[in-house]
Short mmCIF file of C-alpha atoms and ligand atoms in Angstrom, two decimals:
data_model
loop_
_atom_site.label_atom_id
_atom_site.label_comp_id
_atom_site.label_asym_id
_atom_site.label_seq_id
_atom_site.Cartn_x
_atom_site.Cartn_y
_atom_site.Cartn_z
CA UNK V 290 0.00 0.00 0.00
CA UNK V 291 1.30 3.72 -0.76
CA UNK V 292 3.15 5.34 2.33
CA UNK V 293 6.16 7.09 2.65
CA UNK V 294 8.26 4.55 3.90
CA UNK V 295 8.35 1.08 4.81
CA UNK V 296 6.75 -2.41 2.95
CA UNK V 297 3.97 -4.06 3.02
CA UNK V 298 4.14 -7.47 4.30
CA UNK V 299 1.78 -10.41 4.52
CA UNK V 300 2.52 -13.09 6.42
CA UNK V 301 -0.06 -16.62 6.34
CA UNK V 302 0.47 -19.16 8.99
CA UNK V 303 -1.19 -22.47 7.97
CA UNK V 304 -2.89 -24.44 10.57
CA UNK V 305 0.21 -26.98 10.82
CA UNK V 306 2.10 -24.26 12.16
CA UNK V 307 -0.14 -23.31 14.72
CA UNK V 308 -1.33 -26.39 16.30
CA UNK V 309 0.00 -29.39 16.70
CA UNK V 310 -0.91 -32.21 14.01
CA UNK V 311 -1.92 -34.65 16.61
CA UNK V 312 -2.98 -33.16 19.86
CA UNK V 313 -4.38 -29.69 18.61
CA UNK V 314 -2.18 -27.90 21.29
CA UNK V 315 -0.75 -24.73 20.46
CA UNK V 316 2.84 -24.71 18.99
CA UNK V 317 3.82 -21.66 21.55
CA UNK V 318 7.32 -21.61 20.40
CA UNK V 319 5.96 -20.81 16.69
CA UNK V 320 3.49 -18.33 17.65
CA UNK V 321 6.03 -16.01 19.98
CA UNK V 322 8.61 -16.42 17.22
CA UNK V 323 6.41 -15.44 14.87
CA UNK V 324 5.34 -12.16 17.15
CA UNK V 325 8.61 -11.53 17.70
CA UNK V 326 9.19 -11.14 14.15
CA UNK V 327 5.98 -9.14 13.03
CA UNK V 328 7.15 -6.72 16.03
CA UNK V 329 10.26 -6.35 14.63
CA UNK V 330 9.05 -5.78 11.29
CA UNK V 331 6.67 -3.22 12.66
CA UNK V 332 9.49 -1.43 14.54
CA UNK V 333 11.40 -1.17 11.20
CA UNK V 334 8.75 0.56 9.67
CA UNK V 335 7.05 -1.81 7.77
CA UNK V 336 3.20 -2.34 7.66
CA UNK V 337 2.57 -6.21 8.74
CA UNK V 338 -0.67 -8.33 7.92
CA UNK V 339 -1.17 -11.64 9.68
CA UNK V 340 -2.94 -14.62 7.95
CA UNK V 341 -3.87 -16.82 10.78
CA UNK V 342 -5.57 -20.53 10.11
CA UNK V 343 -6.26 -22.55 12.92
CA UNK V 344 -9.58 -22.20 14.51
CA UNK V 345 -10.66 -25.38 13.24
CA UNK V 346 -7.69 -26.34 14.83
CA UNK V 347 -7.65 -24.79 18.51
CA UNK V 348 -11.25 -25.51 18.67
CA UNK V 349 -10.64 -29.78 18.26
CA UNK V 350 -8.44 -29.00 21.20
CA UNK V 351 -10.61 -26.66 23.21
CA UNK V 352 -13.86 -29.42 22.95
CA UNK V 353 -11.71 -31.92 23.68
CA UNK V 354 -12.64 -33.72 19.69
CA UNK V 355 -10.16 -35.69 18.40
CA UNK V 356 -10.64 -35.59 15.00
CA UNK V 357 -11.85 -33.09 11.90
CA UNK V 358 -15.21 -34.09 11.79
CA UNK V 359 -16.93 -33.95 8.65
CA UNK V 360 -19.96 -32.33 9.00
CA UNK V 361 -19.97 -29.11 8.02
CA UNK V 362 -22.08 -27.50 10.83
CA UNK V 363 -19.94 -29.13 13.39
CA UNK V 364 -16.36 -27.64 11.66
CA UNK V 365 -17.97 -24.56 11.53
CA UNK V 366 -19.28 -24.83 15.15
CA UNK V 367 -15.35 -25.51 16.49
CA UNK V 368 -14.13 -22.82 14.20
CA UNK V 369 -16.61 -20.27 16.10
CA UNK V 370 -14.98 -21.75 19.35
CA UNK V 371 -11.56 -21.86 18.43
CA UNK V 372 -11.77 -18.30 16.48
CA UNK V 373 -12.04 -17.13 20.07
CA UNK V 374 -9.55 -18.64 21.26
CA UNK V 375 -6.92 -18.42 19.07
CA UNK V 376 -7.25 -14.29 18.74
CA UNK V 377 -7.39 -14.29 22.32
CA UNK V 378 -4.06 -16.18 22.43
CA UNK V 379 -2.50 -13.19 19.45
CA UNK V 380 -4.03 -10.61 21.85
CA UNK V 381 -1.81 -11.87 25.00
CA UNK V 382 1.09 -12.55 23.43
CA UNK V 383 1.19 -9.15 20.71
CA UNK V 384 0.33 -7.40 23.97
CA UNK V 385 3.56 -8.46 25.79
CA UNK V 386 5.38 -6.49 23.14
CA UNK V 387 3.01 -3.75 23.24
CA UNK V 388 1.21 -4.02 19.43
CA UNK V 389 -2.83 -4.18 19.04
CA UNK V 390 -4.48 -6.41 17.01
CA UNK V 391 -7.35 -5.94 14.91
CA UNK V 392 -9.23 -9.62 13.99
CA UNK V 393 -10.95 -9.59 10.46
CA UNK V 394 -12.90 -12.00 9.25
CA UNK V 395 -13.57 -12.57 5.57
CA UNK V 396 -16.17 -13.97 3.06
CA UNK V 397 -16.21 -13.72 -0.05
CA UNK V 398 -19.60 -12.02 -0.08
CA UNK V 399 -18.05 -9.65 2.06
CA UNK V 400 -15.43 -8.21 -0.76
CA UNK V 401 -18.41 -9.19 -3.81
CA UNK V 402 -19.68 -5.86 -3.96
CA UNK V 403 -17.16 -3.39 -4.97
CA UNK V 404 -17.83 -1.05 -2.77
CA UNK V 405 -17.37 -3.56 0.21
CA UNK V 406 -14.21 -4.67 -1.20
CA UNK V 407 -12.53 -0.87 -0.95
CA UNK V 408 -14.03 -0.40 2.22
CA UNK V 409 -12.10 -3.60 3.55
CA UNK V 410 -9.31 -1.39 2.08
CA UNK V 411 -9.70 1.44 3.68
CA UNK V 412 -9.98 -0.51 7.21
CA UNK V 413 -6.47 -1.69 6.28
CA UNK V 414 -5.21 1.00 5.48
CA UNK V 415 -6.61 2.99 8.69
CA UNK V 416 -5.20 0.20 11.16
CA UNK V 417 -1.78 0.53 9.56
CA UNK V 418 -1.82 4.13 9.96
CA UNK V 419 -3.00 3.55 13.46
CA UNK V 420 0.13 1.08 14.06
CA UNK V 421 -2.28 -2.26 14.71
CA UNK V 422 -1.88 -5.50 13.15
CA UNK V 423 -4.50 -7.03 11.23
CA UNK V 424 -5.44 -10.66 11.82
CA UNK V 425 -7.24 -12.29 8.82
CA UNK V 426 -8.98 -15.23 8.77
CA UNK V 427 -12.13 -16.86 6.72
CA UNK V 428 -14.92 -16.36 8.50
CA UNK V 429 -15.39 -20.26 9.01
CA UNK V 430 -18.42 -19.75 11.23
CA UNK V 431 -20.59 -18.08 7.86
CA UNK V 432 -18.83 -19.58 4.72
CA UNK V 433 -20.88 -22.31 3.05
CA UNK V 434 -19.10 -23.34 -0.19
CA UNK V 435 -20.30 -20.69 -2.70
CA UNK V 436 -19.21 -17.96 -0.36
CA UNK V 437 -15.58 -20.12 0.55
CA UNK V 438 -12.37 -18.60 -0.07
CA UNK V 439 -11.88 -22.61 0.89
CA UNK V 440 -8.81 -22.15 1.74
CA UNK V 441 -6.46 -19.27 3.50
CA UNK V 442 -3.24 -19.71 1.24
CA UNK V 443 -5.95 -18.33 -1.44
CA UNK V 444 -7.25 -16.05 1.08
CA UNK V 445 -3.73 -14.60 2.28
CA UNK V 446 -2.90 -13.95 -1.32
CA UNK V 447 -6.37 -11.95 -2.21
CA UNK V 448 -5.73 -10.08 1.25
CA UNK V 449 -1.72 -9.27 -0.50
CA UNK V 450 -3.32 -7.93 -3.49
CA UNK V 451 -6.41 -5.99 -1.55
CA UNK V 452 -3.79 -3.86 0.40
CA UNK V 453 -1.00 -4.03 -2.41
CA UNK V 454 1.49 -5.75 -0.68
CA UNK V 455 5.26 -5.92 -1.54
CA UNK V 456 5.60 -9.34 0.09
CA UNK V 457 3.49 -12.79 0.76
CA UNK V 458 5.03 -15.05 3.27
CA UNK V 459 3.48 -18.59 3.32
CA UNK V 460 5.05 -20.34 5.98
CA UNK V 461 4.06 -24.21 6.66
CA UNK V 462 5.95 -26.70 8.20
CA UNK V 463 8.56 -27.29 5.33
CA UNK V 464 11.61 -25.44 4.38
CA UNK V 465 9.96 -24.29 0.55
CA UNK V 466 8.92 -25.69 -2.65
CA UNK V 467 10.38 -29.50 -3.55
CA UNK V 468 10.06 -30.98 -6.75
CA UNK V 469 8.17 -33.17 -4.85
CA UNK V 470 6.57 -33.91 -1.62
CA UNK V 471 9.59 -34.14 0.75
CA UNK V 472 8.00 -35.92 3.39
CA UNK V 473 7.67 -38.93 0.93
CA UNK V 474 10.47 -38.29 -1.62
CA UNK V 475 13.61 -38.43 0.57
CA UNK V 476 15.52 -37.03 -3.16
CA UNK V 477 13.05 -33.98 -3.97
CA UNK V 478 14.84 -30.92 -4.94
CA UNK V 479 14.39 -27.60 -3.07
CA UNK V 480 13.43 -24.92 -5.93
CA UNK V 481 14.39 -21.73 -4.77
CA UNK V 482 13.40 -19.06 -7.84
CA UNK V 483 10.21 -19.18 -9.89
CA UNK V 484 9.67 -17.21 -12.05
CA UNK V 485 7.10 -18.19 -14.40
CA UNK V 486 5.05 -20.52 -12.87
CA UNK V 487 3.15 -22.24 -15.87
CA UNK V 488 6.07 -23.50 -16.25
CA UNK V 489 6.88 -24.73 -12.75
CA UNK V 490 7.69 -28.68 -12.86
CA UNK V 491 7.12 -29.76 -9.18
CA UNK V 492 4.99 -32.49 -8.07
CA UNK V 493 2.35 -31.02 -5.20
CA UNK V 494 -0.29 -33.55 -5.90
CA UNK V 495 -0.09 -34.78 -2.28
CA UNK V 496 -1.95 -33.96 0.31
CA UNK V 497 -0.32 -31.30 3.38
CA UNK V 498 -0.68 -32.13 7.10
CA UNK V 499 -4.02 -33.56 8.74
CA UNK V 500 -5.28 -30.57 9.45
CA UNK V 501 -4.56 -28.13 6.56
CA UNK V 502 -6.91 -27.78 3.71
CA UNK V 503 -4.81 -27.27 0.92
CA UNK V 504 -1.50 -28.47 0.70
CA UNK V 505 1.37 -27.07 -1.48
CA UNK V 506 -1.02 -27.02 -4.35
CA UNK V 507 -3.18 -24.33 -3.14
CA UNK V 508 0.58 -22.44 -2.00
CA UNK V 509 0.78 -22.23 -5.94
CA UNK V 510 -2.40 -21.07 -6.75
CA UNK V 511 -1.85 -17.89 -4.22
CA UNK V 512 1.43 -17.60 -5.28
CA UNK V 513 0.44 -17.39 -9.20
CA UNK V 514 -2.93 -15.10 -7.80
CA UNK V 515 -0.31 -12.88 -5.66
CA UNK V 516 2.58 -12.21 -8.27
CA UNK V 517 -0.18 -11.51 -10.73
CA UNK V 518 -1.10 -8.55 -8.91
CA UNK V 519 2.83 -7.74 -8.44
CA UNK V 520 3.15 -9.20 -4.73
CA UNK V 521 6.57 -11.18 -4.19
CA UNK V 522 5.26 -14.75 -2.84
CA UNK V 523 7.57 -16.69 -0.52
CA UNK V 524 7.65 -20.11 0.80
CA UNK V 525 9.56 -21.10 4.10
CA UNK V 526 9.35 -22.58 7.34
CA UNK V 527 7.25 -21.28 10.06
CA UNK V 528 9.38 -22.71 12.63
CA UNK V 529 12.02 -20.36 11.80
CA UNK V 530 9.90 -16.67 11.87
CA UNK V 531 13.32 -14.90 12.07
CA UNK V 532 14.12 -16.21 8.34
CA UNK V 533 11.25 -13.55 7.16
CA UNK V 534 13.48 -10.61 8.83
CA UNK V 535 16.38 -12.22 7.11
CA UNK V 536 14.70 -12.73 3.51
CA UNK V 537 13.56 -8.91 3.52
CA UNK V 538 16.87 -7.29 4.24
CA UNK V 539 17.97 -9.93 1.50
CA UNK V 540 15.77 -8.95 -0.71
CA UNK V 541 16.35 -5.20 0.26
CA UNK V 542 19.99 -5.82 -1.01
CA UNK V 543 19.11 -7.37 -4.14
CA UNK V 544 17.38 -4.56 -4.63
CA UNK V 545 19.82 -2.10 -3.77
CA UNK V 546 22.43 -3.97 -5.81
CA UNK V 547 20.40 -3.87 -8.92
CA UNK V 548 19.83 -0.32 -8.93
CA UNK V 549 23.61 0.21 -8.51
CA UNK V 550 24.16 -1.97 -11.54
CA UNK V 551 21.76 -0.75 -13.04
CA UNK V 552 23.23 3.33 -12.68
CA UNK V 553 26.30 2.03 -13.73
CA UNK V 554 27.77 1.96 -10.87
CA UNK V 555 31.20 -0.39 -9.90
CA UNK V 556 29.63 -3.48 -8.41
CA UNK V 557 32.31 -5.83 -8.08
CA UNK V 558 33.04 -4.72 -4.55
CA UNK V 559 29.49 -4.94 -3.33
CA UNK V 560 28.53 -8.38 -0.71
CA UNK V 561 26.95 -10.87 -2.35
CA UNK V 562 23.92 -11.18 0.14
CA UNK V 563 22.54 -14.38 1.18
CA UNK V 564 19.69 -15.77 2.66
CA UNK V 565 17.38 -19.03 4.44
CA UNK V 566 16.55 -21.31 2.39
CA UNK V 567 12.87 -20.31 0.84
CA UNK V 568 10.73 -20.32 -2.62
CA UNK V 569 10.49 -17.23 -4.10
CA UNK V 570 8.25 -16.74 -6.87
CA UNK V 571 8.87 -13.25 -8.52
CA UNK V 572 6.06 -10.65 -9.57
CA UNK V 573 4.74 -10.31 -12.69
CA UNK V 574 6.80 -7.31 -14.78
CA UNK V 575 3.15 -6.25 -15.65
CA UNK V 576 1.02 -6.46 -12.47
CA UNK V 577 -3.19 -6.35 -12.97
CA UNK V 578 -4.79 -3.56 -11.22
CA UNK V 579 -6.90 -3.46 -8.36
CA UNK V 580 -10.08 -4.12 -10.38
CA UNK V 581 -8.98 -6.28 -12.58
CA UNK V 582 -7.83 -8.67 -9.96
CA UNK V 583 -11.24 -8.43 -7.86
CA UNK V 584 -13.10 -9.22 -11.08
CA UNK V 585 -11.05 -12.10 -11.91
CA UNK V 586 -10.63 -13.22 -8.16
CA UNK V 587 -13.00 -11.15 -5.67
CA UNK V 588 -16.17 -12.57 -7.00
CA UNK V 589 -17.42 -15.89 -7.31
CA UNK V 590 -18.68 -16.55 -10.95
CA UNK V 591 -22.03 -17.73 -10.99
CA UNK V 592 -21.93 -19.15 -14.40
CA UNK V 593 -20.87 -19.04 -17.77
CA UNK V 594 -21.02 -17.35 -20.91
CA UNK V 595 -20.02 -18.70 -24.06
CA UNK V 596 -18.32 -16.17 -26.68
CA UNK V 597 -17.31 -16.88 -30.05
CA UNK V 598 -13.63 -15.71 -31.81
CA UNK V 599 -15.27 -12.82 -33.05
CA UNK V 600 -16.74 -11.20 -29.84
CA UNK V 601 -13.75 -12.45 -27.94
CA UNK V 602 -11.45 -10.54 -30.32
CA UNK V 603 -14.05 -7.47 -29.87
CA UNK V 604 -13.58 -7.31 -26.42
CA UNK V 605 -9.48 -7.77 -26.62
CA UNK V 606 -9.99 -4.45 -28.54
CA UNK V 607 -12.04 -3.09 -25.79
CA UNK V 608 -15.39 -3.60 -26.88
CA UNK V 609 -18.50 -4.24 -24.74
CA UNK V 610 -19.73 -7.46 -25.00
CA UNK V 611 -23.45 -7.69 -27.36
CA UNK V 612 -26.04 -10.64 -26.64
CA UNK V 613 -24.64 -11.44 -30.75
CA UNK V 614 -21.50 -12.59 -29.42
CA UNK V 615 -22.64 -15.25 -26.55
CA UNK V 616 -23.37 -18.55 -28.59
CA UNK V 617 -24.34 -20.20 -25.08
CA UNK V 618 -25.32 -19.83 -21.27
CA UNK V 619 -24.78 -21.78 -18.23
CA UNK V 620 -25.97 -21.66 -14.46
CA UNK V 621 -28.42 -19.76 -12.59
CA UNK V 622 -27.40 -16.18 -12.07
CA UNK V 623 -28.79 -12.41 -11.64
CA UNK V 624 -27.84 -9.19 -13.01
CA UNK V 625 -24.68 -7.64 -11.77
CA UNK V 626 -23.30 -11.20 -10.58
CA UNK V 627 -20.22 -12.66 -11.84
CA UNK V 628 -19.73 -14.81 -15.07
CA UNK V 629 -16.64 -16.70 -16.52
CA UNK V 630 -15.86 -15.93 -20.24
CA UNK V 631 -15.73 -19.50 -22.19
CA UNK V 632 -14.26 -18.92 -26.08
CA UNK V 633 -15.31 -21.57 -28.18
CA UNK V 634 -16.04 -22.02 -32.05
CA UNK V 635 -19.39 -20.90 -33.46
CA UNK V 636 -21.28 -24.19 -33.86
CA UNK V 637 -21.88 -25.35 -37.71
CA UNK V 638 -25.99 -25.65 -37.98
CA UNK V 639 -25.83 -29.16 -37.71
CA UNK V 640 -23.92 -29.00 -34.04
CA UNK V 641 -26.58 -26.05 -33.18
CA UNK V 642 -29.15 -29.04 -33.36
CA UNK V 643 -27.16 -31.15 -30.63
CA UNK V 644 -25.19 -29.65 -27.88
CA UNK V 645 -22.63 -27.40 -29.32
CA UNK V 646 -20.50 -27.82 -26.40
CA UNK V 647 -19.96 -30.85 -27.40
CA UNK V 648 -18.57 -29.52 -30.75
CA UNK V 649 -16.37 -27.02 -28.91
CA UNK V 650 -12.66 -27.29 -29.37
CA UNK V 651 -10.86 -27.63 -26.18
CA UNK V 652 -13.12 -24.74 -24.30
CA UNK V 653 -10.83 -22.53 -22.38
CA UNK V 654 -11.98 -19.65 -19.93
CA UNK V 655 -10.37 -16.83 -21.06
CA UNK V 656 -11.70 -14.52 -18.17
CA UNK V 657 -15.04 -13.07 -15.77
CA UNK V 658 -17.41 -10.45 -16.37
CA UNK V 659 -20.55 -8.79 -14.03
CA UNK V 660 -23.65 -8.98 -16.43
CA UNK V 661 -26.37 -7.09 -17.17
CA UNK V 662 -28.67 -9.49 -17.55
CA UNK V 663 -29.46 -12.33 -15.80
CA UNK V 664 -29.24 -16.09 -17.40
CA UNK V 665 -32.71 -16.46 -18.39
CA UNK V 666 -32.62 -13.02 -19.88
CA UNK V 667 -29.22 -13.67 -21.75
CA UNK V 668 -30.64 -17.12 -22.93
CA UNK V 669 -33.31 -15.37 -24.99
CA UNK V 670 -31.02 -12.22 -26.40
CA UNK V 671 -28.13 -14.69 -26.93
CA UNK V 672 -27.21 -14.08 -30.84
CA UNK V 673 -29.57 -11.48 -31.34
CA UNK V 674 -28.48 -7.91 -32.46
CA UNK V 675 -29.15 -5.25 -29.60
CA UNK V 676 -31.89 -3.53 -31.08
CA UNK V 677 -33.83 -6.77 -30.50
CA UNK V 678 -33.59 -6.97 -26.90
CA UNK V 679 -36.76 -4.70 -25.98
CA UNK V 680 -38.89 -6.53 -28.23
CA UNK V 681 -37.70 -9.99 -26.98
CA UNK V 682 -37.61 -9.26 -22.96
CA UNK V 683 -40.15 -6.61 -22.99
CA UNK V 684 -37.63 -3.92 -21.67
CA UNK V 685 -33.86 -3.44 -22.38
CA UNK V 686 -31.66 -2.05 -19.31
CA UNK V 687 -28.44 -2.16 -21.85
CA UNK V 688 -27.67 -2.74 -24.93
CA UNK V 689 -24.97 -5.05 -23.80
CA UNK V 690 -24.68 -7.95 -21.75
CA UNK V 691 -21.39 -6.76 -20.18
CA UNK V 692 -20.08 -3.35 -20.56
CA UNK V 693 -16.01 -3.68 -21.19
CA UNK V 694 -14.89 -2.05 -17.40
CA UNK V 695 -16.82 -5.17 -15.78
CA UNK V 696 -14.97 -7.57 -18.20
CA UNK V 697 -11.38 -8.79 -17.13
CA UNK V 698 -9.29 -11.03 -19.00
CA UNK V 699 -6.83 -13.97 -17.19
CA UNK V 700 -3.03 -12.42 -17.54
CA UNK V 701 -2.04 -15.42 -19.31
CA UNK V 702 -4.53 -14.73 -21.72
CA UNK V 703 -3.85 -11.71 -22.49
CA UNK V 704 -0.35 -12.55 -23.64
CA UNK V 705 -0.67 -15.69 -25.28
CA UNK V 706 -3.58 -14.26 -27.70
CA UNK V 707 -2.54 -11.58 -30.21
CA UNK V 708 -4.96 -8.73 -30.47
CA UNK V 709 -6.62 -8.61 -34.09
CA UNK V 710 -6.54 -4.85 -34.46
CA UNK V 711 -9.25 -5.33 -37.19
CA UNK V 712 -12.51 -6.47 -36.85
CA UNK V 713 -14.74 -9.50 -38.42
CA UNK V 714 -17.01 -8.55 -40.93
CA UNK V 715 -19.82 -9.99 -38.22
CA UNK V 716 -18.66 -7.62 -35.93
CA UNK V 717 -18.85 -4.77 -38.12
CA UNK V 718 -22.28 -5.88 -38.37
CA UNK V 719 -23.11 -5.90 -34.49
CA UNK V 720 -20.92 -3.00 -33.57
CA UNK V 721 -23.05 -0.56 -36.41
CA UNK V 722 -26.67 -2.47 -35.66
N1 ADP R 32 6.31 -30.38 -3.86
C1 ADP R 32 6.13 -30.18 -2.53
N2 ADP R 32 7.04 -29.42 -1.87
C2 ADP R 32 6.89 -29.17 -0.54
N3 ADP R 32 5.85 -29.65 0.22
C3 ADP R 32 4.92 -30.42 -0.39
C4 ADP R 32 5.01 -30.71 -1.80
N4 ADP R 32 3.94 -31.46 -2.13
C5 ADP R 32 3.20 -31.63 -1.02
N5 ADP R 32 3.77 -31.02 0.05
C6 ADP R 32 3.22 -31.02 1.41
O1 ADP R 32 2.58 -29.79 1.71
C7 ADP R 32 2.60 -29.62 3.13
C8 ADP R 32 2.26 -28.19 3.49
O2 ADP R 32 0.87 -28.00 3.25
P1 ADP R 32 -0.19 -27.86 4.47
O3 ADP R 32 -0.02 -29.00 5.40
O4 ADP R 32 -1.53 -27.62 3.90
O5 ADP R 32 0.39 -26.59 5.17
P2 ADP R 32 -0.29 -25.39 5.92
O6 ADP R 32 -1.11 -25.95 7.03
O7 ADP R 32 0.94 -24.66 6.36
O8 ADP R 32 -1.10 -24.61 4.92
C9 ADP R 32 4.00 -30.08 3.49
O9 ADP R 32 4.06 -30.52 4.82
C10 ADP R 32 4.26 -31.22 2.51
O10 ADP R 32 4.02 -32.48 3.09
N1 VHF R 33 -9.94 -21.04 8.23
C1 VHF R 33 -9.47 -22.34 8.69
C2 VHF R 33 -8.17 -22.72 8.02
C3 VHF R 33 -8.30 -23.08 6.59
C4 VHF R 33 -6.93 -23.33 5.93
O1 VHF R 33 -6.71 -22.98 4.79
O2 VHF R 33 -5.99 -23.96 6.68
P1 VHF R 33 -4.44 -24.14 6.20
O3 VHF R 33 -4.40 -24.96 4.93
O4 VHF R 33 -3.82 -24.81 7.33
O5 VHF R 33 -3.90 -22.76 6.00
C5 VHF R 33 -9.20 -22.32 10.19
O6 VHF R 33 -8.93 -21.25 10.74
O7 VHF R 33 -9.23 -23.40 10.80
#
């Protein structure tokens, strides 16, 4: 986040480095360590966010339960429990050291409406400037699955890109990213740079500890969600907080080092800095903004739309999106919710008689949109031309079924497909009709 000094720094703590794996009692030495370190962050300036798992957790331990259940209303009973408990046991121990903590607790309805989602902002940004650290969490208690962030490596890194951070730490209970799972492949290789993940070779298939949700897998998914939006991710271990002090003066000498060579300047005499061993996967050159990320990760879609080549090029040249474009609809959802973006090939007559998705090539989302029409309303406009859509739905709100600001496009996407400057004949047709 802008300020005049200082980074921004989120650190997640995953559930296996907050309680232990088999008896559910707090790992104490982990959680001062890891106070000790966000205080000394803080003291250096730097604005410090705290991911914290583990109600789940702390409450197994707290009821005296054993194991996860299953049923959902019983999880989300213990998480209410252990919630409690577990801020209560950041509150004592921050308070030693004499740093507040704010406890925030996030759905993903809660950052779905845009205006929500800058407010959650602007509560960040007013506890930082007040000097408190913020503890996240997923509001276990209210999130049935449409509403789940599901798990908080995916949560940590929408919280990095909500307040802009410069760094996500995910620390678990293993030294960084393997080729494989270390616990079972005694030979995996650490992998300490990444810097284009879709082309990361590393086995995470395997499941994390008993108690964490995701595993490395879901490390990668907040580490491709967080670089996207420009946030250095990190992997290490959360036994060893201090390494996070160490990586960011590290990283603070790269830096420094880099802009020396960079000015020109005689670098052979600068130290070569070092640092823990850790993952780091480096930020995209060209980050998304803000609303581009919440489109594409804020909001749940509700469905899908189905675009053809022509409307899809359309909207790469910043075109809104006409009902002639979608060649098919999916799901159950209301105006202003949000939509993926499937291209696929306009069906030949004879697939139009079957199911055309069938007949689709390999269909790819290419990115999300907010509608402005529903899916029953978009099922009757689909390929007509806009100045039908009053005399087929009896009104017409737009004459588009996504207006280009609400339509974001995956970064991948938007490198690996070549704009068309020019445009189809067809479209010709829509845009003037
Ligand atoms: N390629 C890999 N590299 C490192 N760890 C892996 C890999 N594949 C699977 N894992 C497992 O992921 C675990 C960390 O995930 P998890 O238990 O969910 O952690 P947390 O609770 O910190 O979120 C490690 O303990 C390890 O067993
Ligand atoms: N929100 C849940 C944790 C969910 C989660 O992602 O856990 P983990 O994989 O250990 O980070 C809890 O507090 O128990």
């Amino acid at each position: 986040m802008t300020a005049s000094s200082g980074l921004t720094i989120v650190i997640k703590l995953g559930t296996s480095s907050i309680v232990d794996e088999k008896t559910h009692e707090p790992i104490l030495s982990i959680l001062t360590l890891i106070v000790e370190t966000v205080t000394r962050l803080h003291r250096d300036g730097h604005r410090v966010v705290l991911v914290s798992s583990g109600a789940v957790g702390v409450g197994l331990r707290r009821m005296d339960v054993t194991e996860r259940p299953k049923h959902l209303p019983r999880i989300q009973a213990l998480a209410a429990v252990g919630q409690c408990r577990l801020m209560s046991l950041w509150d004592n121990l921050f308070s030693h050291l004499r740093v507040a903590v704010a406890q925030i607790l996030l759905t993903r309805n809660d950052i779905a409406d845009r205006t929500q989602y800058v407010n959650a902002q602007n509560t960040f940004e007013q506890l930082f400037d007040m000097g408190v650290v913020p503890i996240v969490n997923e509001n276990d208690t209210l999130a049935v699955s449409e509403i789940k962030f599901g798990d908080n490596d995916t949560l940590s890194a929408i919280t990095a890109a909500m307040v802009k951070a410069d760094y996500l730490f995910l620390m678990t209970d293993v030294d960084c990213l393997y080729t494989a799972n270390p616990r079972t492949n005694p030979d995996a290789e650490p992998i300490e740079v990444v810097s284009d993940i879709s082309s990361l070779e590393a086995d995470v298939s395997s499941a994390g500890s008993a108690l964490g949700t995701g595993g490395m897998g879901t490390k990668i998914v907040a580490a491709k969600l967080g670089t996207s939006a420009g946030v250095t991710t990190i992997i290490t271990k959360s036994s060893k907080p201090g390494n996070v002090h160490e990586i960011v003066k590290y990283l603070q000498r790269l830096q420094e080092n880099s802009t020396a060579a960079a000015s020109g300047a005689d670098t052979s005499t600068l130290e070569v800095p070092t640092a823990p061993l850790h993952t780091r996967f480096l930020p995209s050159d060209t980050p998304i903004q803000s609303r581009t990320f919440w489109l594409l990760h804020g909001l749940n879609p509700h469905g899908t739309l189905y675009i053809d080549h022509g409307a899809y090029h359309a909207l790469m040249n910043k075109a809104n999106l006409l009902p002639a474009g979608v060649i098919g609809v999916e799901g159950h959802f209301g105006q202003q919710e949000a939509v993926r973006l499937v291209v696929v090939e306009r069906p030949s007559a004879d697939a139009l008689n079957g199911d055309f998705l069938h007949h689709a090539h390999e269909p790819k989302e290419v990115g999300r949109a907010l509608v402005n029409y529903g899916s029953i309303e978009i099922a009757h406009i689909m390929g007509h031309r806009s100045t039908q859509i009053e005399s087929l739905l009896g009104y017409a709100d737009s004459d588009y079924v996504a207006v280009r600001e609400n339509i974001s496009f995956h970064p991948e996407d938007r490198h690996s497909h070549p704009v068309t400057p020019a445009l189809t004949p067809a479209l010709e047709e829509w845009k003037s009709g």
